Amino acid sequence: MSTHASDPLAALGSLPGVADAVDSVRKAVDRVYGHRVMRRRSNEISSEAALRGARGSAALSGADWALEEVRRRTDFSADPEARTVGAALRLGAEAGQLLSIWRQSPLRVLARLHLVAAGDPDDSVGRPRLDGERVDEPLIEGPAPTPAEVAGRLDSLAELIVAGSGAPALVTAAVVHGELLALRPFTSYNGLVARAAERIALVGSGLDPKAVCPAEVGHAEQGRAAYLAAFEGYLSGTPEGVGGWIAHCGRSVELGARESTAVCEALQRGAA
């Protein structure tokens, strides 16, 4: 992350490819919000976006179920994949309830997201991991930062969010997502929590106030390999790498907006 003294997030807007990504995202979001169906049935679009976003996030965490299976299933306790899908659905439902808290207490929101995802309130849930606790994260390999480093970087991230920034919403959301993936602050479900936090940042910023542009859909559509390659760029800390990650997140928002535009079209035709 940049060390620009006054607004480190805003400084990221000048990284390679970021301005173009921000512009493309804004156009994609404007398109779906301008659809005539959104004026009459936005709640339906939001609900469908949450479902599809949950499916996409779960797919990245190793539970790649068909959308209709996610829609049909009622029991999410049978096996690890089912628990992952259930966690993603719960996070999708919870995220909208946490918007008012996010700007004042982001760490409280992250703790709540982990509690909701885990569903089982044992003593490791809802708090950053401690020394000696193992991280169970199927997607991100390599050694995780120490609990001391996690605490310091989470505090820094929270300070940036509370202070506010002139950075585009996409930049802030991508940094939130990337930092949480990098830190893996909890013992489980870090990927799901990171993507839910990205969604909260996008919605809370006003870019996507009705939550109809699920970036999780786009992350899944681009595939795990592309997701991990972009994330490696973020981890590198180079201008090209961080800019590439932000652009990747931007493309994911665009694809989420495209998905909801297709839902609008289907509703307009009476096919959904």
PDB file of N, CA and C in Angstrom, residues 44-61 63-67 70-71 84-93 95 177 191-199 208 211-221 227 252-253 255-257 259-260 263:
ATOM      1  N   GLU A  44     -35.947  -7.105  -6.026  1.00  0.00           N
ATOM      2  CA  GLU A  44     -35.754  -8.435  -6.619  1.00  0.00           C
ATOM      3  C   GLU A  44     -34.351  -8.578  -7.202  1.00  0.00           C
ATOM      4  N   ILE A  45     -33.881  -7.523  -7.842  1.00  0.00           N
ATOM      5  CA  ILE A  45     -32.541  -7.567  -8.419  1.00  0.00           C
ATOM      6  C   ILE A  45     -31.499  -7.686  -7.318  1.00  0.00           C
ATOM      7  N   SER A  46     -31.692  -6.939  -6.223  1.00  0.00           N
ATOM      8  CA  SER A  46     -30.754  -7.015  -5.100  1.00  0.00           C
ATOM      9  C   SER A  46     -30.717  -8.419  -4.501  1.00  0.00           C
ATOM     10  N   SER A  47     -31.885  -9.018  -4.326  1.00  0.00           N
ATOM     11  CA  SER A  47     -31.940 -10.365  -3.753  1.00  0.00           C
ATOM     12  C   SER A  47     -31.254 -11.384  -4.649  1.00  0.00           C
ATOM     13  N   GLU A  48     -31.487 -11.260  -5.929  1.00  0.00           N
ATOM     14  CA  GLU A  48     -30.860 -12.187  -6.870  1.00  0.00           C
ATOM     15  C   GLU A  48     -29.349 -11.965  -6.926  1.00  0.00           C
ATOM     16  N   ALA A  49     -28.939 -10.708  -6.838  1.00  0.00           N
ATOM     17  CA  ALA A  49     -27.504 -10.410  -6.843  1.00  0.00           C
ATOM     18  C   ALA A  49     -26.827 -11.007  -5.613  1.00  0.00           C
ATOM     19  N   ALA A  50     -27.492 -10.948  -4.455  1.00  0.00           N
ATOM     20  CA  ALA A  50     -26.927 -11.531  -3.236  1.00  0.00           C
ATOM     21  C   ALA A  50     -26.763 -13.034  -3.382  1.00  0.00           C
ATOM     22  N   LEU A  51     -27.768 -13.690  -3.963  1.00  0.00           N
ATOM     23  CA  LEU A  51     -27.699 -15.138  -4.167  1.00  0.00           C
ATOM     24  C   LEU A  51     -26.561 -15.498  -5.118  1.00  0.00           C
ATOM     25  N   ARG A  52     -26.470 -14.785  -6.223  1.00  0.00           N
ATOM     26  CA  ARG A  52     -25.434 -15.090  -7.215  1.00  0.00           C
ATOM     27  C   ARG A  52     -24.046 -14.722  -6.695  1.00  0.00           C
ATOM     28  N   GLY A  53     -23.973 -13.663  -5.913  1.00  0.00           N
ATOM     29  CA  GLY A  53     -22.702 -13.305  -5.305  1.00  0.00           C
ATOM     30  C   GLY A  53     -22.238 -14.370  -4.329  1.00  0.00           C
ATOM     31  N   ALA A  54     -23.158 -14.879  -3.528  1.00  0.00           N
ATOM     32  CA  ALA A  54     -22.807 -15.944  -2.582  1.00  0.00           C
ATOM     33  C   ALA A  54     -22.329 -17.187  -3.326  1.00  0.00           C
ATOM     34  N   ARG A  55     -23.012 -17.533  -4.396  1.00  0.00           N
ATOM     35  CA  ARG A  55     -22.587 -18.696  -5.184  1.00  0.00           C
ATOM     36  C   ARG A  55     -21.172 -18.504  -5.718  1.00  0.00           C
ATOM     37  N   GLY A  56     -20.869 -17.293  -6.222  1.00  0.00           N
ATOM     38  CA  GLY A  56     -19.545 -17.015  -6.765  1.00  0.00           C
ATOM     39  C   GLY A  56     -18.465 -17.055  -5.705  1.00  0.00           C
ATOM     40  N   SER A  57     -18.749 -16.475  -4.540  1.00  0.00           N
ATOM     41  CA  SER A  57     -17.759 -16.462  -3.471  1.00  0.00           C
ATOM     42  C   SER A  57     -17.478 -17.875  -2.981  1.00  0.00           C
ATOM     43  N   ALA A  58     -18.528 -18.675  -2.828  1.00  0.00           N
ATOM     44  CA  ALA A  58     -18.344 -20.064  -2.404  1.00  0.00           C
ATOM     45  C   ALA A  58     -17.535 -20.850  -3.427  1.00  0.00           C
ATOM     46  N   ALA A  59     -17.775 -20.580  -4.705  1.00  0.00           N
ATOM     47  CA  ALA A  59     -17.026 -21.282  -5.758  1.00  0.00           C
ATOM     48  C   ALA A  59     -15.533 -21.023  -5.618  1.00  0.00           C
ATOM     49  N   LEU A  60     -15.157 -19.785  -5.333  1.00  0.00           N
ATOM     50  CA  LEU A  60     -13.744 -19.476  -5.164  1.00  0.00           C
ATOM     51  C   LEU A  60     -13.146 -20.173  -3.944  1.00  0.00           C
ATOM     52  N   SER A  61     -13.992 -20.472  -2.962  1.00  0.00           N
ATOM     53  CA  SER A  61     -13.528 -21.178  -1.761  1.00  0.00           C
ATOM     54  C   SER A  61     -13.690 -22.687  -1.873  1.00  0.00           C
ATOM     55  N   ALA A  63     -16.337 -24.546  -3.289  1.00  0.00           N
ATOM     56  CA  ALA A  63     -17.674 -25.148  -3.360  1.00  0.00           C
ATOM     57  C   ALA A  63     -18.374 -24.585  -4.596  1.00  0.00           C
ATOM     58  N   ASP A  64     -18.043 -25.115  -5.762  1.00  0.00           N
ATOM     59  CA  ASP A  64     -18.528 -24.576  -7.029  1.00  0.00           C
ATOM     60  C   ASP A  64     -19.830 -25.272  -7.412  1.00  0.00           C
ATOM     61  N   TRP A  65     -20.927 -24.824  -6.831  1.00  0.00           N
ATOM     62  CA  TRP A  65     -22.233 -25.411  -7.076  1.00  0.00           C
ATOM     63  C   TRP A  65     -22.963 -24.630  -8.163  1.00  0.00           C
ATOM     64  N   ALA A  66     -23.843 -25.331  -8.871  1.00  0.00           N
ATOM     65  CA  ALA A  66     -24.716 -24.664  -9.829  1.00  0.00           C
ATOM     66  C   ALA A  66     -25.653 -23.720  -9.093  1.00  0.00           C
ATOM     67  N   LEU A  67     -26.004 -22.637  -9.750  1.00  0.00           N
ATOM     68  CA  LEU A  67     -26.874 -21.637  -9.114  1.00  0.00           C
ATOM     69  C   LEU A  67     -28.181 -22.262  -8.639  1.00  0.00           C
ATOM     70  N   VAL A  70     -27.798 -24.049  -5.375  1.00  0.00           N
ATOM     71  CA  VAL A  70     -27.737 -23.106  -4.254  1.00  0.00           C
ATOM     72  C   VAL A  70     -29.140 -22.604  -3.919  1.00  0.00           C
ATOM     73  N   ARG A  71     -29.924 -22.328  -4.945  1.00  0.00           N
ATOM     74  CA  ARG A  71     -31.273 -21.805  -4.747  1.00  0.00           C
ATOM     75  C   ARG A  71     -32.198 -22.848  -4.100  1.00  0.00           C
ATOM     76  N   THR A  84     -19.579 -24.323   3.356  1.00  0.00           N
ATOM     77  CA  THR A  84     -19.026 -23.144   2.687  1.00  0.00           C
ATOM     78  C   THR A  84     -20.120 -22.360   1.976  1.00  0.00           C
ATOM     79  N   VAL A  85     -21.002 -23.059   1.263  1.00  0.00           N
ATOM     80  CA  VAL A  85     -22.094 -22.380   0.577  1.00  0.00           C
ATOM     81  C   VAL A  85     -23.021 -21.714   1.595  1.00  0.00           C
ATOM     82  N   GLY A  86     -23.330 -22.417   2.672  1.00  0.00           N
ATOM     83  CA  GLY A  86     -24.174 -21.830   3.709  1.00  0.00           C
ATOM     84  C   GLY A  86     -23.555 -20.581   4.310  1.00  0.00           C
ATOM     85  N   ALA A  87     -22.239 -20.630   4.545  1.00  0.00           N
ATOM     86  CA  ALA A  87     -21.544 -19.462   5.089  1.00  0.00           C
ATOM     87  C   ALA A  87     -21.626 -18.284   4.128  1.00  0.00           C
ATOM     88  N   ALA A  88     -21.435 -18.539   2.840  1.00  0.00           N
ATOM     89  CA  ALA A  88     -21.503 -17.468   1.844  1.00  0.00           C
ATOM     90  C   ALA A  88     -22.898 -16.857   1.783  1.00  0.00           C
ATOM     91  N   LEU A  89     -23.922 -17.691   1.868  1.00  0.00           N
ATOM     92  CA  LEU A  89     -25.297 -17.179   1.855  1.00  0.00           C
ATOM     93  C   LEU A  89     -25.585 -16.335   3.090  1.00  0.00           C
ATOM     94  N   ARG A  90     -25.130 -16.794   4.242  1.00  0.00           N
ATOM     95  CA  ARG A  90     -25.354 -16.014   5.462  1.00  0.00           C
ATOM     96  C   ARG A  90     -24.644 -14.666   5.386  1.00  0.00           C
ATOM     97  N   LEU A  91     -23.432 -14.662   4.840  1.00  0.00           N
ATOM     98  CA  LEU A  91     -22.705 -13.401   4.708  1.00  0.00           C
ATOM     99  C   LEU A  91     -23.427 -12.452   3.759  1.00  0.00           C
ATOM    100  N   GLY A  92     -23.955 -12.989   2.667  1.00  0.00           N
ATOM    101  CA  GLY A  92     -24.690 -12.151   1.722  1.00  0.00           C
ATOM    102  C   GLY A  92     -25.895 -11.494   2.364  1.00  0.00           C
ATOM    103  N   ALA A  93     -26.569 -12.239   3.235  1.00  0.00           N
ATOM    104  CA  ALA A  93     -27.742 -11.703   3.914  1.00  0.00           C
ATOM    105  C   ALA A  93     -27.365 -10.696   4.996  1.00  0.00           C
ATOM    106  N   ALA A  95     -24.519  -8.756   5.173  1.00  0.00           N
ATOM    107  CA  ALA A  95     -23.705  -7.600   4.783  1.00  0.00           C
ATOM    108  C   ALA A  95     -24.494  -6.302   4.807  1.00  0.00           C
ATOM    109  N   HIS A 177     -10.280  -5.845   0.346  1.00  0.00           N
ATOM    110  CA  HIS A 177     -10.293  -7.241  -0.082  1.00  0.00           C
ATOM    111  C   HIS A 177      -8.883  -7.826  -0.060  1.00  0.00           C
ATOM    112  N   GLY A 191     -11.406 -15.963   2.992  1.00  0.00           N
ATOM    113  CA  GLY A 191     -11.759 -15.553   1.637  1.00  0.00           C
ATOM    114  C   GLY A 191     -13.185 -15.051   1.550  1.00  0.00           C
ATOM    115  N   LEU A 192     -14.105 -15.789   2.158  1.00  0.00           N
ATOM    116  CA  LEU A 192     -15.502 -15.368   2.160  1.00  0.00           C
ATOM    117  C   LEU A 192     -15.666 -14.023   2.863  1.00  0.00           C
ATOM    118  N   VAL A 193     -14.991 -13.851   3.983  1.00  0.00           N
ATOM    119  CA  VAL A 193     -15.083 -12.591   4.727  1.00  0.00           C
ATOM    120  C   VAL A 193     -14.489 -11.442   3.918  1.00  0.00           C
ATOM    121  N   ALA A 194     -13.351 -11.688   3.263  1.00  0.00           N
ATOM    122  CA  ALA A 194     -12.711 -10.637   2.456  1.00  0.00           C
ATOM    123  C   ALA A 194     -13.625 -10.168   1.336  1.00  0.00           C
ATOM    124  N   ARG A 195     -14.286 -11.112   0.682  1.00  0.00           N
ATOM    125  CA  ARG A 195     -15.171 -10.734  -0.425  1.00  0.00           C
ATOM    126  C   ARG A 195     -16.447 -10.066   0.080  1.00  0.00           C
ATOM    127  N   ALA A 196     -16.937 -10.467   1.246  1.00  0.00           N
ATOM    128  CA  ALA A 196     -18.087  -9.781   1.831  1.00  0.00           C
ATOM    129  C   ALA A 196     -17.724  -8.351   2.228  1.00  0.00           C
ATOM    130  N   ALA A 197     -16.521  -8.164   2.752  1.00  0.00           N
ATOM    131  CA  ALA A 197     -16.074  -6.821   3.119  1.00  0.00           C
ATOM    132  C   ALA A 197     -15.902  -5.942   1.883  1.00  0.00           C
ATOM    133  N   GLU A 198     -15.421  -6.523   0.787  1.00  0.00           N
ATOM    134  CA  GLU A 198     -15.340  -5.773  -0.461  1.00  0.00           C
ATOM    135  C   GLU A 198     -16.728  -5.281  -0.865  1.00  0.00           C
ATOM    136  N   ARG A 199     -17.718  -6.165  -0.759  1.00  0.00           N
ATOM    137  CA  ARG A 199     -19.082  -5.787  -1.112  1.00  0.00           C
ATOM    138  C   ARG A 199     -19.575  -4.649  -0.215  1.00  0.00           C
ATOM    139  N   ASP A 208     -22.583   1.477  -5.359  1.00  0.00           N
ATOM    140  CA  ASP A 208     -23.596   0.457  -5.655  1.00  0.00           C
ATOM    141  C   ASP A 208     -24.570   0.379  -4.472  1.00  0.00           C
ATOM    142  N   ALA A 211     -26.760  -2.644  -3.957  1.00  0.00           N
ATOM    143  CA  ALA A 211     -26.070  -3.942  -3.956  1.00  0.00           C
ATOM    144  C   ALA A 211     -26.514  -4.833  -5.111  1.00  0.00           C
ATOM    145  N   VAL A 212     -26.419  -4.298  -6.321  1.00  0.00           N
ATOM    146  CA  VAL A 212     -26.832  -5.073  -7.494  1.00  0.00           C
ATOM    147  C   VAL A 212     -25.662  -5.363  -8.442  1.00  0.00           C
ATOM    148  N   CYS A 213     -24.438  -5.091  -8.008  1.00  0.00           N
ATOM    149  CA  CYS A 213     -23.263  -5.337  -8.843  1.00  0.00           C
ATOM    150  C   CYS A 213     -22.295  -6.251  -8.090  1.00  0.00           C
ATOM    151  N   PRO A 214     -22.648  -7.519  -7.910  1.00  0.00           N
ATOM    152  CA  PRO A 214     -21.859  -8.403  -7.045  1.00  0.00           C
ATOM    153  C   PRO A 214     -20.497  -8.744  -7.641  1.00  0.00           C
ATOM    154  N   ALA A 215     -19.452  -8.176  -7.057  1.00  0.00           N
ATOM    155  CA  ALA A 215     -18.101  -8.450  -7.551  1.00  0.00           C
ATOM    156  C   ALA A 215     -17.760  -9.929  -7.448  1.00  0.00           C
ATOM    157  N   GLU A 216     -18.359 -10.632  -6.464  1.00  0.00           N
ATOM    158  CA  GLU A 216     -18.062 -12.054  -6.287  1.00  0.00           C
ATOM    159  C   GLU A 216     -18.390 -12.853  -7.546  1.00  0.00           C
ATOM    160  N   VAL A 217     -19.445 -12.434  -8.242  1.00  0.00           N
ATOM    161  CA  VAL A 217     -19.804 -13.092  -9.502  1.00  0.00           C
ATOM    162  C   VAL A 217     -18.658 -12.961 -10.500  1.00  0.00           C
ATOM    163  N   GLY A 218     -18.118 -11.749 -10.602  1.00  0.00           N
ATOM    164  CA  GLY A 218     -17.035 -11.514 -11.545  1.00  0.00           C
ATOM    165  C   GLY A 218     -15.742 -12.200 -11.162  1.00  0.00           C
ATOM    166  N   HIS A 219     -15.443 -12.235  -9.861  1.00  0.00           N
ATOM    167  CA  HIS A 219     -14.241 -12.951  -9.424  1.00  0.00           C
ATOM    168  C   HIS A 219     -14.330 -14.421  -9.811  1.00  0.00           C
ATOM    169  N   ALA A 220     -15.498 -15.013  -9.605  1.00  0.00           N
ATOM    170  CA  ALA A 220     -15.672 -16.423  -9.948  1.00  0.00           C
ATOM    171  C   ALA A 220     -15.637 -16.631 -11.454  1.00  0.00           C
ATOM    172  N   GLU A 221     -16.256 -15.720 -12.194  1.00  0.00           N
ATOM    173  CA  GLU A 221     -16.302 -15.868 -13.653  1.00  0.00           C
ATOM    174  C   GLU A 221     -14.901 -15.785 -14.260  1.00  0.00           C
ATOM    175  N   TYR A 227      -7.734 -14.977 -10.366  1.00  0.00           N
ATOM    176  CA  TYR A 227      -7.898 -14.353  -9.046  1.00  0.00           C
ATOM    177  C   TYR A 227      -6.591 -14.438  -8.266  1.00  0.00           C
ATOM    178  N   SER A 252     -14.266  -7.438 -12.090  1.00  0.00           N
ATOM    179  CA  SER A 252     -15.221  -8.285 -11.379  1.00  0.00           C
ATOM    180  C   SER A 252     -16.519  -7.535 -11.098  1.00  0.00           C
ATOM    181  N   VAL A 253     -16.418  -6.265 -10.714  1.00  0.00           N
ATOM    182  CA  VAL A 253     -17.621  -5.461 -10.503  1.00  0.00           C
ATOM    183  C   VAL A 253     -18.380  -5.292 -11.816  1.00  0.00           C
ATOM    184  N   LEU A 255     -18.452  -7.351 -14.338  1.00  0.00           N
ATOM    185  CA  LEU A 255     -19.116  -8.616 -14.661  1.00  0.00           C
ATOM    186  C   LEU A 255     -20.323  -8.842 -13.761  1.00  0.00           C
ATOM    187  N   GLY A 256     -20.230  -8.414 -12.501  1.00  0.00           N
ATOM    188  CA  GLY A 256     -21.386  -8.493 -11.619  1.00  0.00           C
ATOM    189  C   GLY A 256     -22.519  -7.605 -12.102  1.00  0.00           C
ATOM    190  N   ALA A 257     -22.168  -6.410 -12.570  1.00  0.00           N
ATOM    191  CA  ALA A 257     -23.178  -5.503 -13.118  1.00  0.00           C
ATOM    192  C   ALA A 257     -23.805  -6.102 -14.371  1.00  0.00           C
ATOM    193  N   GLU A 259     -24.160  -9.256 -15.011  1.00  0.00           N
ATOM    194  CA  GLU A 259     -25.047 -10.333 -14.563  1.00  0.00           C
ATOM    195  C   GLU A 259     -26.407  -9.773 -14.148  1.00  0.00           C
ATOM    196  N   SER A 260     -26.400  -8.683 -13.398  1.00  0.00           N
ATOM    197  CA  SER A 260     -27.671  -8.112 -12.955  1.00  0.00           C
ATOM    198  C   SER A 260     -28.421  -7.459 -14.105  1.00  0.00           C
ATOM    199  N   VAL A 263     -30.290 -10.208 -15.567  1.00  0.00           N
ATOM    200  CA  VAL A 263     -31.463 -10.520 -14.738  1.00  0.00           C
ATOM    201  C   VAL A 263     -32.587  -9.521 -15.030  1.00  0.00           C
TER     202      VAL A 263
END
